[in-house]
PDB file of C-alpha atoms in Angstrom:
ATOM      1  CA  MET F 150     153.925 -27.825  60.492  1.00 59.00           C
ATOM      2  CA  ALA F 151     155.149 -27.520  64.088  1.00 71.00           C
ATOM      3  CA  THR F 152     155.783 -30.737  66.031  1.00 72.00           C
ATOM      4  CA  LEU F 153     155.904 -31.688  69.704  1.00 69.00           C
ATOM      5  CA  ARG F 154     159.704 -31.516  69.419  1.00 77.00           C
ATOM      6  CA  ASP F 155     159.505 -27.903  68.186  1.00 84.00           C
ATOM      7  CA  VAL F 156     157.209 -26.904  71.061  1.00 86.00           C
ATOM      8  CA  ALA F 157     159.434 -28.669  73.599  1.00 85.00           C
ATOM      9  CA  ALA F 158     162.581 -26.990  72.280  1.00 89.00           C
ATOM     10  CA  GLN F 159     161.138 -23.484  72.420  1.00 87.00           C
ATOM     11  CA  ALA F 160     159.447 -24.038  75.790  1.00 89.00           C
ATOM     12  CA  GLY F 161     162.612 -25.518  77.259  1.00 90.00           C
ATOM     13  CA  VAL F 162     161.009 -28.723  78.499  1.00 87.00           C
ATOM     14  CA  ALA F 163     161.029 -32.408  77.609  1.00 80.00           C
ATOM     15  CA  ILE F 164     158.912 -33.706  74.730  1.00 73.00           C
ATOM     16  CA  SER F 165     157.131 -36.038  77.166  1.00 70.00           C
ATOM     17  CA  THR F 166     156.127 -33.001  79.270  1.00 79.00           C
ATOM     18  CA  VAL F 167     154.674 -31.242  76.229  1.00 79.00           C
ATOM     19  CA  SER F 168     152.795 -34.395  75.271  1.00 71.00           C
ATOM     20  CA  ARG F 169     151.267 -34.791  78.736  1.00 70.00           C
ATOM     21  CA  VAL F 170     150.189 -31.153  78.895  1.00 78.00           C
ATOM     22  CA  LEU F 171     148.794 -30.773  75.368  1.00 74.00           C
ATOM     23  CA  ASN F 172     147.016 -34.109  75.527  1.00 64.00           C
ATOM     24  CA  ALA F 173     145.493 -33.215  78.938  1.00 57.00           C
ATOM     25  CA  ARG F 174     146.806 -36.432  80.433  1.00 51.00           C
ATOM     26  CA  PRO F 175     145.546 -37.007  84.013  1.00 47.00           C
ATOM     27  CA  ASP F 176     149.116 -37.767  85.102  1.00 46.00           C
ATOM     28  CA  ALA F 177     150.412 -34.406  83.831  1.00 54.00           C
ATOM     29  CA  SER F 178     151.798 -33.115  87.134  1.00 69.00           C
ATOM     30  CA  VAL F 179     153.185 -29.918  85.655  1.00 78.00           C
ATOM     31  CA  SER F 180     153.251 -26.556  87.386  1.00 82.00           C
ATOM     32  CA  ALA F 181     150.788 -23.913  86.229  1.00 80.00           C
ATOM     33  CA  PRO F 182     153.485 -21.515  84.858  1.00 85.00           C
ATOM     34  CA  VAL F 183     155.099 -24.294  82.785  1.00 86.00           C
ATOM     35  CA  ARG F 184     151.705 -25.474  81.549  1.00 83.00           C
ATOM     36  CA  LYS F 185     150.841 -21.918  80.527  1.00 84.00           C
ATOM     37  CA  ARG F 186     154.190 -21.488  78.741  1.00 88.00           C
ATOM     38  CA  ILE F 187     153.710 -24.709  76.780  1.00 86.00           C
ATOM     39  CA  HIS F 188     150.215 -23.703  75.647  1.00 84.00           C
ATOM     40  CA  GLN F 189     151.479 -20.261  74.604  1.00 88.00           C
ATOM     41  CA  VAL F 190     154.395 -21.678  72.623  1.00 88.00           C
ATOM     42  CA  ALA F 191     152.106 -24.208  70.930  1.00 85.00           C
ATOM     43  CA  LYS F 192     149.751 -21.396  69.975  1.00 83.00           C
ATOM     44  CA  ASP F 193     152.578 -19.184  68.692  1.00 87.00           C
ATOM     45  CA  LEU F 194     154.009 -22.000  66.582  1.00 85.00           C
ATOM     46  CA  GLY F 195     150.618 -23.013  65.254  1.00 80.00           C
ATOM     47  CA  TYR F 196     150.978 -26.538  66.632  1.00 75.00           C
ATOM     48  CA  ARG F 197     147.994 -28.755  65.761  1.00 64.00           C
ATOM     49  CA  PRO F 198     147.644 -32.020  67.725  1.00 61.00           C
ATOM     50  CA  ASN F 199     147.101 -35.389  66.084  1.00 53.00           C
ATOM     51  CA  HIS F 200     143.623 -36.048  67.460  1.00 48.00           C
ATOM     52  CA  TYR F 201     143.499 -39.590  66.078  1.00 42.00           C
ATOM     53  CA  ALA F 202     146.654 -40.615  67.929  1.00 47.00           C
ATOM     54  CA  ARG F 203     145.491 -38.784  71.017  1.00 52.00           C
ATOM     55  CA  GLY F 204     142.233 -40.722  70.956  1.00 49.00           C
ATOM     56  CA  LEU F 205     144.125 -44.034  70.819  1.00 42.00           C
ATOM     57  CA  VAL F 206     146.203 -43.045  73.845  1.00 47.00           C
ATOM     58  CA  ARG F 207     143.183 -41.937  75.850  1.00 49.00           C
ATOM     59  CA  GLY F 208     141.081 -44.948  74.928  1.00 47.00           C
ATOM     60  CA  HIS F 209     138.359 -43.183  72.923  1.00 50.00           C
ATOM     61  CA  GLY F 210     137.766 -41.315  69.711  1.00 54.00           C
ATOM     62  CA  SER F 211     138.766 -37.747  68.928  1.00 77.00           C
ATOM     63  CA  GLN F 212     135.342 -36.548  67.840  1.00 88.00           C
ATOM     64  CA  VAL F 213     132.994 -34.126  69.554  1.00 92.00           C
ATOM     65  CA  ALA F 214     129.444 -35.476  69.804  1.00 91.00           C
ATOM     66  CA  LEU F 215     126.617 -32.937  69.622  1.00 89.00           C
ATOM     67  CA  VAL F 216     123.587 -34.553  71.228  1.00 88.00           C
ATOM     68  CA  PHE F 217     120.423 -32.567  70.555  1.00 84.00           C
ATOM     69  CA  TRP F 218     116.677 -32.993  71.016  1.00 75.00           C
ATOM     70  CA  SER F 219     114.936 -32.572  67.640  1.00 67.00           C
ATOM     71  CA  ALA F 220     115.894 -29.909  65.119  1.00 61.00           C
ATOM     72  CA  ALA F 221     112.273 -29.489  63.993  1.00 63.00           C
ATOM     73  CA  TYR F 222     112.030 -26.287  66.006  1.00 68.00           C
ATOM     74  CA  GLN F 223     113.676 -23.638  63.861  1.00 73.00           C
ATOM     75  CA  VAL F 224     115.474 -22.111  66.815  1.00 78.00           C
ATOM     76  CA  ALA F 225     116.823 -25.566  67.730  1.00 80.00           C
ATOM     77  CA  SER F 226     118.143 -26.020  64.206  1.00 83.00           C
ATOM     78  CA  ARG F 227     119.743 -22.573  64.185  1.00 88.00           C
ATOM     79  CA  ARG F 228     121.268 -23.148  67.623  1.00 88.00           C
ATOM     80  CA  LEU F 229     122.745 -26.456  66.469  1.00 87.00           C
ATOM     81  CA  ARG F 230     124.225 -24.922  63.301  1.00 90.00           C
ATOM     82  CA  ALA F 231     125.701 -22.046  65.303  1.00 91.00           C
ATOM     83  CA  ILE F 232     127.453 -24.448  67.671  1.00 92.00           C
ATOM     84  CA  GLU F 233     128.700 -26.646  64.796  1.00 91.00           C
ATOM     85  CA  HIS F 234     130.155 -23.543  63.137  1.00 90.00           C
ATOM     86  CA  ALA F 235     131.737 -22.276  66.360  1.00 91.00           C
ATOM     87  CA  LEU F 236     133.420 -25.643  66.986  1.00 90.00           C
ATOM     88  CA  THR F 237     135.146 -25.690  63.567  1.00 87.00           C
ATOM     89  CA  PRO F 238     138.353 -23.954  64.751  1.00 83.00           C
ATOM     90  CA  LEU F 239     138.854 -26.679  67.390  1.00 83.00           C
ATOM     91  CA  ASP F 240     139.777 -29.013  64.527  1.00 80.00           C
ATOM     92  CA  HIS F 241     137.873 -32.000  65.895  1.00 84.00           C
ATOM     93  CA  PRO F 242     135.458 -34.082  63.835  1.00 87.00           C
ATOM     94  CA  VAL F 243     131.911 -33.236  64.949  1.00 89.00           C
ATOM     95  CA  VAL F 244     129.113 -35.813  64.946  1.00 87.00           C
ATOM     96  CA  SER F 245     125.515 -34.653  65.543  1.00 85.00           C
ATOM     97  CA  THR F 246     122.939 -37.045  66.978  1.00 83.00           C
ATOM     98  CA  ASP F 247     119.211 -36.419  67.462  1.00 81.00           C
ATOM     99  CA  ALA F 248     118.254 -38.064  70.763  1.00 79.00           C
ATOM    100  CA  ALA F 249     114.602 -36.992  70.740  1.00 73.00           C
ATOM    101  CA  SER F 250     113.416 -40.534  69.983  1.00 75.00           C
ATOM    102  CA  LEU F 251     115.398 -42.159  72.789  1.00 78.00           C
ATOM    103  CA  PRO F 252     113.494 -43.544  75.797  1.00 79.00           C
ATOM    104  CA  HIS F 253     113.669 -41.329  78.859  1.00 78.00           C
ATOM    105  CA  GLY F 254     116.407 -41.878  81.401  1.00 80.00           C
ATOM    106  CA  ALA F 255     120.192 -41.992  81.606  1.00 84.00           C
ATOM    107  CA  GLN F 256     120.882 -45.478  80.265  1.00 88.00           C
ATOM    108  CA  PRO F 257     119.658 -44.932  76.674  1.00 86.00           C
ATOM    109  CA  LEU F 258     121.989 -41.935  76.376  1.00 84.00           C
ATOM    110  CA  LEU F 259     124.905 -43.898  77.809  1.00 87.00           C
ATOM    111  CA  ASP F 260     124.156 -46.772  75.434  1.00 87.00           C
ATOM    112  CA  LEU F 261     124.299 -44.250  72.582  1.00 83.00           C
ATOM    113  CA  LEU F 262     127.562 -42.601  73.609  1.00 85.00           C
ATOM    114  CA  THR F 263     129.756 -45.265  75.214  1.00 80.00           C
ATOM    115  CA  PRO F 264     130.294 -47.854  72.418  1.00 79.00           C
ATOM    116  CA  GLN F 265     132.500 -45.386  70.477  1.00 79.00           C
ATOM    117  CA  LEU F 266     133.415 -43.008  73.240  1.00 86.00           C
ATOM    118  CA  PRO F 267     133.928 -39.437  71.956  1.00 90.00           C
ATOM    119  CA  GLU F 268     136.477 -37.048  73.360  1.00 90.00           C
ATOM    120  CA  ALA F 269     133.761 -34.568  74.276  1.00 93.00           C
ATOM    121  CA  VAL F 270     129.981 -34.298  74.324  1.00 93.00           C
ATOM    122  CA  VAL F 271     127.933 -31.114  73.953  1.00 94.00           C
ATOM    123  CA  PHE F 272     124.312 -31.528  75.023  1.00 91.00           C
ATOM    124  CA  VAL F 273     122.356 -28.997  72.965  1.00 89.00           C
ATOM    125  CA  GLY F 274     118.927 -27.926  74.231  1.00 81.00           C
ATOM    126  CA  VAL F 275     118.454 -31.036  76.349  1.00 72.00           C
ATOM    127  CA  THR F 276     114.937 -31.665  77.630  1.00 67.00           C
ATOM    128  CA  ILE F 277     115.389 -34.495  80.116  1.00 67.00           C
ATOM    129  CA  PRO F 278     115.313 -33.969  83.908  1.00 67.00           C
ATOM    130  CA  THR F 279     118.383 -32.984  85.893  1.00 67.00           C
ATOM    131  CA  GLU F 280     118.918 -36.349  87.618  1.00 75.00           C
ATOM    132  CA  PRO F 281     119.351 -38.505  84.471  1.00 81.00           C
ATOM    133  CA  ILE F 282     121.557 -35.945  82.722  1.00 82.00           C
ATOM    134  CA  ALA F 283     123.674 -35.672  85.874  1.00 84.00           C
ATOM    135  CA  GLU F 284     124.149 -39.441  85.838  1.00 87.00           C
ATOM    136  CA  VAL F 285     125.194 -39.340  82.180  1.00 88.00           C
ATOM    137  CA  VAL F 286     127.628 -36.455  82.690  1.00 89.00           C
ATOM    138  CA  GLU F 287     129.200 -38.026  85.774  1.00 88.00           C
ATOM    139  CA  GLU F 288     129.652 -41.381  83.988  1.00 89.00           C
ATOM    140  CA  LEU F 289     131.232 -39.687  80.971  1.00 89.00           C
ATOM    141  CA  ARG F 290     133.556 -37.579  83.126  1.00 87.00           C
ATOM    142  CA  GLU F 291     134.750 -40.748  84.881  1.00 85.00           C
ATOM    143  CA  ARG F 292     135.766 -41.952  81.414  1.00 85.00           C
ATOM    144  CA  ASP F 293     137.687 -38.722  80.762  1.00 86.00           C
ATOM    145  CA  VAL F 294     135.074 -37.315  78.362  1.00 90.00           C
ATOM    146  CA  GLN F 295     134.601 -33.539  78.525  1.00 91.00           C
ATOM    147  CA  CYS F 296     130.969 -32.349  78.657  1.00 92.00           C
ATOM    148  CA  VAL F 297     129.225 -29.041  78.026  1.00 93.00           C
ATOM    149  CA  ILE F 298     125.509 -28.347  78.444  1.00 91.00           C
ATOM    150  CA  ALA F 299     124.411 -25.731  75.924  1.00 90.00           C
ATOM    151  CA  ASP F 300     121.295 -23.557  76.114  1.00 82.00           C
ATOM    152  CA  THR F 301     118.740 -25.322  78.241  1.00 71.00           C
ATOM    153  CA  ALA F 302     116.339 -24.037  80.857  1.00 61.00           C
ATOM    154  CA  GLN F 303     116.502 -26.968  83.264  1.00 57.00           C
ATOM    155  CA  TYR F 304     119.941 -26.350  84.753  1.00 56.00           C
ATOM    156  CA  VAL F 305     119.710 -22.881  86.220  1.00 53.00           C
ATOM    157  CA  VAL F 306     121.493 -23.908  89.398  1.00 50.00           C
ATOM    158  CA  THR F 307     123.556 -27.059  89.069  1.00 59.00           C
ATOM    159  CA  ASP F 308     126.386 -29.029  90.612  1.00 71.00           C
ATOM    160  CA  LEU F 309     127.004 -30.949  87.402  1.00 79.00           C
ATOM    161  CA  PRO F 310     130.713 -31.582  86.717  1.00 84.00           C
ATOM    162  CA  CYS F 311     130.684 -29.665  83.446  1.00 90.00           C
ATOM    163  CA  ASP F 312     130.341 -26.216  81.910  1.00 92.00           C
ATOM    164  CA  VAL F 313     126.814 -24.847  81.373  1.00 92.00           C
ATOM    165  CA  ILE F 314     126.108 -22.111  78.807  1.00 92.00           C
ATOM    166  CA  ARG F 315     122.504 -20.956  78.406  1.00 89.00           C
ATOM    167  CA  ALA F 316     120.122 -18.130  77.591  1.00 89.00           C
ATOM    168  CA  ASP F 317     117.962 -16.632  80.319  1.00 89.00           C
ATOM    169  CA  ARG F 318     114.577 -17.335  78.764  1.00 86.00           C
ATOM    170  CA  HIS F 319     112.846 -16.374  82.011  1.00 88.00           C
ATOM    171  CA  GLN F 320     114.240 -12.878  81.532  1.00 91.00           C
ATOM    172  CA  GLY F 321     113.263 -13.012  77.852  1.00 92.00           C
ATOM    173  CA  MET F 322     109.605 -13.738  78.664  1.00 93.00           C
ATOM    174  CA  THR F 323     109.714 -11.027  81.322  1.00 95.00           C
ATOM    175  CA  LEU F 324     110.918  -8.505  78.731  1.00 96.00           C
ATOM    176  CA  ALA F 325     108.174  -9.613  76.329  1.00 96.00           C
ATOM    177  CA  MET F 326     105.549  -8.985  78.984  1.00 97.00           C
ATOM    178  CA  GLU F 327     107.106  -5.636  79.898  1.00 97.00           C
ATOM    179  CA  HIS F 328     106.895  -4.624  76.229  1.00 97.00           C
ATOM    180  CA  LEU F 329     103.147  -5.306  76.160  1.00 98.00           C
ATOM    181  CA  LEU F 330     102.579  -3.577  79.481  1.00 98.00           C
ATOM    182  CA  ASN F 331     104.559  -0.532  78.324  1.00 97.00           C
ATOM    183  CA  LEU F 332     102.235  -0.299  75.321  1.00 96.00           C
ATOM    184  CA  GLY F 333      99.393   0.152  77.816  1.00 97.00           C
ATOM    185  CA  HIS F 334      97.874  -3.342  77.690  1.00 97.00           C
ATOM    186  CA  ARG F 335      96.219  -4.666  80.823  1.00 97.00           C
ATOM    187  CA  GLU F 336      94.145  -7.564  79.466  1.00 98.00           C
ATOM    188  CA  ILE F 337      96.938  -9.856  78.258  1.00 98.00           C
ATOM    189  CA  GLY F 338      96.590 -13.511  77.309  1.00 97.00           C
ATOM    190  CA  LEU F 339      99.265 -16.223  77.310  1.00 97.00           C
ATOM    191  CA  ILE F 340      99.558 -18.852  74.561  1.00 96.00           C
ATOM    192  CA  HIS F 341     101.842 -21.609  75.833  1.00 93.00           C
ATOM    193  CA  TRP F 342     102.196 -25.366  75.798  1.00 85.00           C
ATOM    194  CA  HIS F 343     101.314 -27.563  78.774  1.00 80.00           C
ATOM    195  CA  THR F 344     104.385 -27.656  80.989  1.00 73.00           C
ATOM    196  CA  GLU F 345     105.589 -26.947  84.513  1.00 64.00           C
ATOM    197  CA  PRO F 346     104.078 -23.718  85.927  1.00 69.00           C
ATOM    198  CA  GLU F 347     107.533 -22.193  86.451  1.00 66.00           C
ATOM    199  CA  ARG F 348     108.052 -22.114  82.683  1.00 71.00           C
ATOM    200  CA  TYR F 349     105.352 -19.457  82.357  1.00 84.00           C
ATOM    201  CA  ALA F 350     106.022 -17.778  85.709  1.00 91.00           C
ATOM    202  CA  PRO F 351     107.208 -14.562  83.959  1.00 93.00           C
ATOM    203  CA  TYR F 352     103.644 -14.031  82.726  1.00 95.00           C
ATOM    204  CA  GLU F 353     102.269 -14.333  86.260  1.00 94.00           C
ATOM    205  CA  ASP F 354     105.087 -12.292  87.810  1.00 95.00           C
ATOM    206  CA  ALA F 355     104.805  -9.415  85.346  1.00 96.00           C
ATOM    207  CA  LEU F 356     101.058  -9.083  85.873  1.00 97.00           C
ATOM    208  CA  GLN F 357     101.428  -9.290  89.635  1.00 96.00           C
ATOM    209  CA  GLU F 358     104.162  -6.640  89.549  1.00 95.00           C
ATOM    210  CA  ALA F 359     101.816  -4.364  87.563  1.00 96.00           C
ATOM    211  CA  GLY F 360      98.954  -4.968  90.016  1.00 97.00           C
ATOM    212  CA  ILE F 361      96.820  -6.723  87.397  1.00 97.00           C
ATOM    213  CA  SER F 362      94.584  -9.549  88.570  1.00 95.00           C
ATOM    214  CA  SER F 363      93.293 -10.782  85.172  1.00 93.00           C
ATOM    215  CA  ARG F 364      94.752 -14.055  83.843  1.00 94.00           C
ATOM    216  CA  TYR F 365      93.956 -15.509  80.427  1.00 96.00           C
ATOM    217  CA  THR F 366      95.805 -18.663  79.436  1.00 95.00           C
ATOM    218  CA  ALA F 367      95.516 -21.151  76.578  1.00 94.00           C
ATOM    219  CA  PHE F 368      97.678 -24.256  76.259  1.00 93.00           C
ATOM    220  CA  THR F 369      98.604 -26.579  73.420  1.00 90.00           C
ATOM    221  CA  ASP F 370     100.080 -30.057  73.724  1.00 83.00           C
ATOM    222  CA  ILE F 371     103.847 -30.490  74.040  1.00 73.00           C
ATOM    223  CA  ALA F 372     105.509 -31.509  70.770  1.00 67.00           C
ATOM    224  CA  SER F 373     107.333 -34.800  71.336  1.00 61.00           C
ATOM    225  CA  ASP F 374     108.357 -35.249  67.675  1.00 64.00           C
ATOM    226  CA  ASP F 375     108.565 -33.368  64.386  1.00 65.00           C
ATOM    227  CA  GLU F 376     105.001 -34.167  63.303  1.00 72.00           C
ATOM    228  CA  ALA F 377     103.571 -32.971  66.628  1.00 73.00           C
ATOM    229  CA  TYR F 378     105.637 -29.806  66.366  1.00 73.00           C
ATOM    230  CA  TYR F 379     104.083 -28.795  63.054  1.00 76.00           C
ATOM    231  CA  ALA F 380     100.626 -29.437  64.511  1.00 83.00           C
ATOM    232  CA  LEU F 381     101.270 -26.856  67.241  1.00 85.00           C
ATOM    233  CA  GLY F 382     100.332 -23.964  64.969  1.00 88.00           C
ATOM    234  CA  THR F 383      96.885 -25.406  64.271  1.00 92.00           C
ATOM    235  CA  GLN F 384      96.360 -26.110  67.958  1.00 93.00           C
ATOM    236  CA  ALA F 385      97.428 -22.572  68.853  1.00 95.00           C
ATOM    237  CA  ALA F 386      94.886 -21.174  66.363  1.00 96.00           C
ATOM    238  CA  GLU F 387      92.097 -23.239  67.932  1.00 96.00           C
ATOM    239  CA  ARG F 388      93.069 -22.403  71.520  1.00 96.00           C
ATOM    240  CA  THR F 389      93.392 -18.693  70.677  1.00 97.00           C
ATOM    241  CA  ARG F 390      89.970 -18.597  69.028  1.00 97.00           C
ATOM    242  CA  GLU F 391      88.403 -20.293  72.089  1.00 97.00           C
ATOM    243  CA  LEU F 392      90.240 -17.955  74.475  1.00 97.00           C
ATOM    244  CA  LEU F 393      89.075 -14.797  72.691  1.00 97.00           C
ATOM    245  CA  GLU F 394      85.505 -15.999  72.248  1.00 96.00           C
ATOM    246  CA  GLU F 395      85.340 -16.440  76.023  1.00 97.00           C
ATOM    247  CA  ASN F 396      87.327 -13.261  76.803  1.00 97.00           C
ATOM    248  CA  PRO F 397      86.758 -10.617  74.093  1.00 96.00           C
ATOM    249  CA  GLN F 398      88.288  -7.971  76.374  1.00 97.00           C
ATOM    250  CA  ILE F 399      91.816  -9.306  75.694  1.00 98.00           C
ATOM    251  CA  THR F 400      93.955  -6.760  73.827  1.00 98.00           C
ATOM    252  CA  ALA F 401      97.327  -8.537  73.637  1.00 98.00           C
ATOM    253  CA  LEU F 402      98.821 -12.028  73.470  1.00 98.00           C
ATOM    254  CA  CYS F 403     102.212 -13.220  74.696  1.00 97.00           C
ATOM    255  CA  CYS F 404     103.257 -16.472  72.956  1.00 96.00           C
ATOM    256  CA  ARG F 405     105.808 -19.068  74.069  1.00 91.00           C
ATOM    257  CA  ASN F 406     107.385 -19.294  70.610  1.00 90.00           C
ATOM    258  CA  ASP F 407     106.945 -17.907  67.106  1.00 94.00           C
ATOM    259  CA  LEU F 408     105.042 -20.921  65.779  1.00 92.00           C
ATOM    260  CA  LEU F 409     102.433 -20.508  68.520  1.00 94.00           C
ATOM    261  CA  ALA F 410     102.298 -16.799  67.656  1.00 96.00           C
ATOM    262  CA  LEU F 411     101.691 -17.643  63.987  1.00 95.00           C
ATOM    263  CA  GLY F 412      98.883 -19.994  64.989  1.00 95.00           C
ATOM    264  CA  ALA F 413      97.460 -17.314  67.267  1.00 97.00           C
ATOM    265  CA  MET F 414      97.450 -14.842  64.357  1.00 96.00           C
ATOM    266  CA  GLN F 415      95.494 -17.358  62.293  1.00 95.00           C
ATOM    267  CA  GLY F 416      93.021 -17.714  65.169  1.00 96.00           C
ATOM    268  CA  LEU F 417      92.610 -13.937  65.295  1.00 96.00           C
ATOM    269  CA  GLN F 418      92.038 -13.750  61.560  1.00 94.00           C
ATOM    270  CA  SER F 419      89.288 -16.379  61.763  1.00 95.00           C
ATOM    271  CA  LEU F 420      87.490 -14.064  64.203  1.00 96.00           C
ATOM    272  CA  GLY F 421      87.905 -11.055  61.916  1.00 96.00           C
ATOM    273  CA  LEU F 422      90.467  -9.454  64.237  1.00 96.00           C
ATOM    274  CA  ARG F 423      93.548  -7.594  62.985  1.00 95.00           C
ATOM    275  CA  VAL F 424      97.118  -7.255  64.240  1.00 94.00           C
ATOM    276  CA  PRO F 425      97.991  -4.697  65.505  1.00 93.00           C
ATOM    277  CA  GLU F 426      94.768  -2.703  65.099  1.00 95.00           C
ATOM    278  CA  ASP F 427      92.666  -4.996  67.324  1.00 96.00           C
ATOM    279  CA  LEU F 428      95.294  -6.959  69.257  1.00 97.00           C
ATOM    280  CA  SER F 429      99.029  -6.805  69.842  1.00 97.00           C
ATOM    281  CA  ILE F 430     101.003 -10.040  69.746  1.00 97.00           C
ATOM    282  CA  ILE F 431     104.566 -11.014  70.633  1.00 97.00           C
ATOM    283  CA  GLY F 432     106.426 -14.253  69.953  1.00 96.00           C
ATOM    284  CA  PHE F 433     109.700 -15.781  71.051  1.00 94.00           C
ATOM    285  CA  ASP F 434     112.810 -17.137  69.227  1.00 91.00           C
ATOM    286  CA  ASN F 435     113.085 -14.678  66.288  1.00 92.00           C
ATOM    287  CA  ASP F 436     112.499 -17.290  63.572  1.00 91.00           C
ATOM    288  CA  PRO F 437     113.624 -15.849  60.186  1.00 89.00           C
ATOM    289  CA  TRP F 438     110.151 -15.994  58.607  1.00 91.00           C
ATOM    290  CA  THR F 439     108.668 -13.652  61.242  1.00 92.00           C
ATOM    291  CA  SER F 440     109.873 -10.584  59.335  1.00 92.00           C
ATOM    292  CA  LEU F 441     108.220 -11.823  56.106  1.00 92.00           C
ATOM    293  CA  LEU F 442     104.650 -11.908  57.416  1.00 92.00           C
ATOM    294  CA  PRO F 443     102.169  -9.314  56.066  1.00 90.00           C
ATOM    295  CA  VAL F 444     102.417  -7.804  59.554  1.00 91.00           C
ATOM    296  CA  PRO F 445     105.973  -8.582  60.774  1.00 93.00           C
ATOM    297  CA  LEU F 446     105.869 -10.302  64.154  1.00 96.00           C
ATOM    298  CA  THR F 447     107.383  -8.718  67.219  1.00 96.00           C
ATOM    299  CA  THR F 448     109.541 -11.436  68.792  1.00 96.00           C
ATOM    300  CA  MET F 449     112.318 -12.073  71.305  1.00 95.00           C
ATOM    301  CA  ALA F 450     115.773 -13.247  70.184  1.00 93.00           C
ATOM    302  CA  ALA F 451     118.386 -15.211  72.099  1.00 89.00           C
ATOM    303  CA  PRO F 452     122.056 -14.470  71.231  1.00 92.00           C
ATOM    304  CA  LEU F 453     122.700 -17.844  69.571  1.00 91.00           C
ATOM    305  CA  ALA F 454     126.022 -16.944  67.932  1.00 91.00           C
ATOM    306  CA  GLU F 455     127.464 -15.482  71.133  1.00 93.00           C
ATOM    307  CA  MET F 456     126.373 -18.534  73.131  1.00 93.00           C
ATOM    308  CA  ALA F 457     127.858 -20.857  70.520  1.00 93.00           C
ATOM    309  CA  ASP F 458     131.172 -19.011  70.755  1.00 93.00           C
ATOM    310  CA  ALA F 459     131.074 -19.402  74.533  1.00 93.00           C
ATOM    311  CA  VAL F 460     130.424 -23.146  74.159  1.00 93.00           C
ATOM    312  CA  ALA F 461     133.402 -23.486  71.800  1.00 92.00           C
ATOM    313  CA  GLU F 462     135.628 -21.410  74.082  1.00 91.00           C
ATOM    314  CA  ALA F 463     134.699 -23.471  77.141  1.00 91.00           C
ATOM    315  CA  LEU F 464     135.144 -26.789  75.355  1.00 92.00           C
ATOM    316  CA  GLY F 465     138.403 -25.750  73.705  1.00 88.00           C
ATOM    317  CA  SER F 466     139.776 -24.736  77.070  1.00 86.00           C
ATOM    318  CA  ARG F 467     138.856 -28.112  78.607  1.00 87.00           C
ATOM    319  CA  LEU F 468     140.376 -30.021  75.692  1.00 86.00           C
ATOM    320  CA  ASP F 469     143.557 -28.005  76.198  1.00 79.00           C
ATOM    321  CA  GLY F 470     143.781 -29.255  79.769  1.00 79.00           C
ATOM    322  CA  ASP F 471     141.977 -26.563  81.780  1.00 81.00           C
ATOM    323  CA  ASP F 472     140.806 -28.221  84.996  1.00 80.00           C
ATOM    324  CA  GLY F 473     139.597 -25.066  86.731  1.00 84.00           C
ATOM    325  CA  SER F 474     136.172 -24.450  88.235  1.00 88.00           C
ATOM    326  CA  TRP F 475     133.137 -25.170  86.070  1.00 90.00           C
ATOM    327  CA  ARG F 476     131.823 -22.296  84.001  1.00 89.00           C
ATOM    328  CA  HIS F 477     128.131 -21.404  84.368  1.00 89.00           C
ATOM    329  CA  GLU F 478     127.397 -18.543  81.981  1.00 90.00           C
ATOM    330  CA  ILE F 479     123.960 -17.020  81.419  1.00 90.00           C
ATOM    331  CA  PHE F 480     123.183 -14.818  78.414  1.00 92.00           C
TER     332      PHE F 480
END
């Protein structure tokens, strides 16, 4: 196995210089060409750093902490697994922590992360407001902890001192609506959960763009835990049945996720309505079971594997000492 001495000899620099560069030391005042040469030689030789020793030098552990908000949602679970898999080549121990039960605010997160400070934190699908997460990220960066925010809707435009990788779910909902409109539907309902109006703006925007004035909306509660999540399907069935009893002219439903779409299909069935003969329906997230339904569900998919690779690439670059401008990538 290659050592620091081997890298230093081939790069033509001192061992201490190699150590400062490869360990991303803040005092590594090394020119960009030399830094690049060292990284290339290390890669060519297959040098693998001793993360445990590096953690002792930097004053915190070598692990990467994945902080996520409930894996009950199937897409959240798949997103988390994709990121865990993509991080494997970085050769860092990965610890996953479900923060859904934490009280709101920055301090509970800091209390969770600071006792055994990780080398990096990836926030996966975070659902807390921008201000608290900004406070957490800034505090961690002051302690030399790299941060990446992965696949969340809140941080579309951000000055956070970290990389942000996310899917454009606004565009996804827009495409779902365009699909229904292109099929000729004009009386389209929305099955969503109660949230900020901008989260279902694509529904409004698409209808306005098409010159359609009709609006039909039904909302479930927001799932704050696993048990509430599994109740969403039943709620969606009830809300859909009420919506269609009041508005029998509806010919299509756009649903915020696949579970709501499944509940909506149950609501349709209770009214003796068929998909797609009587109504068209589209979901969101491409949960694996959607293709196994008696009538396979049309649904939108986010590129989870590609986003996970981007997260790993961004984090690996930071851990290798890249201090360039923050990366904000939208899929």
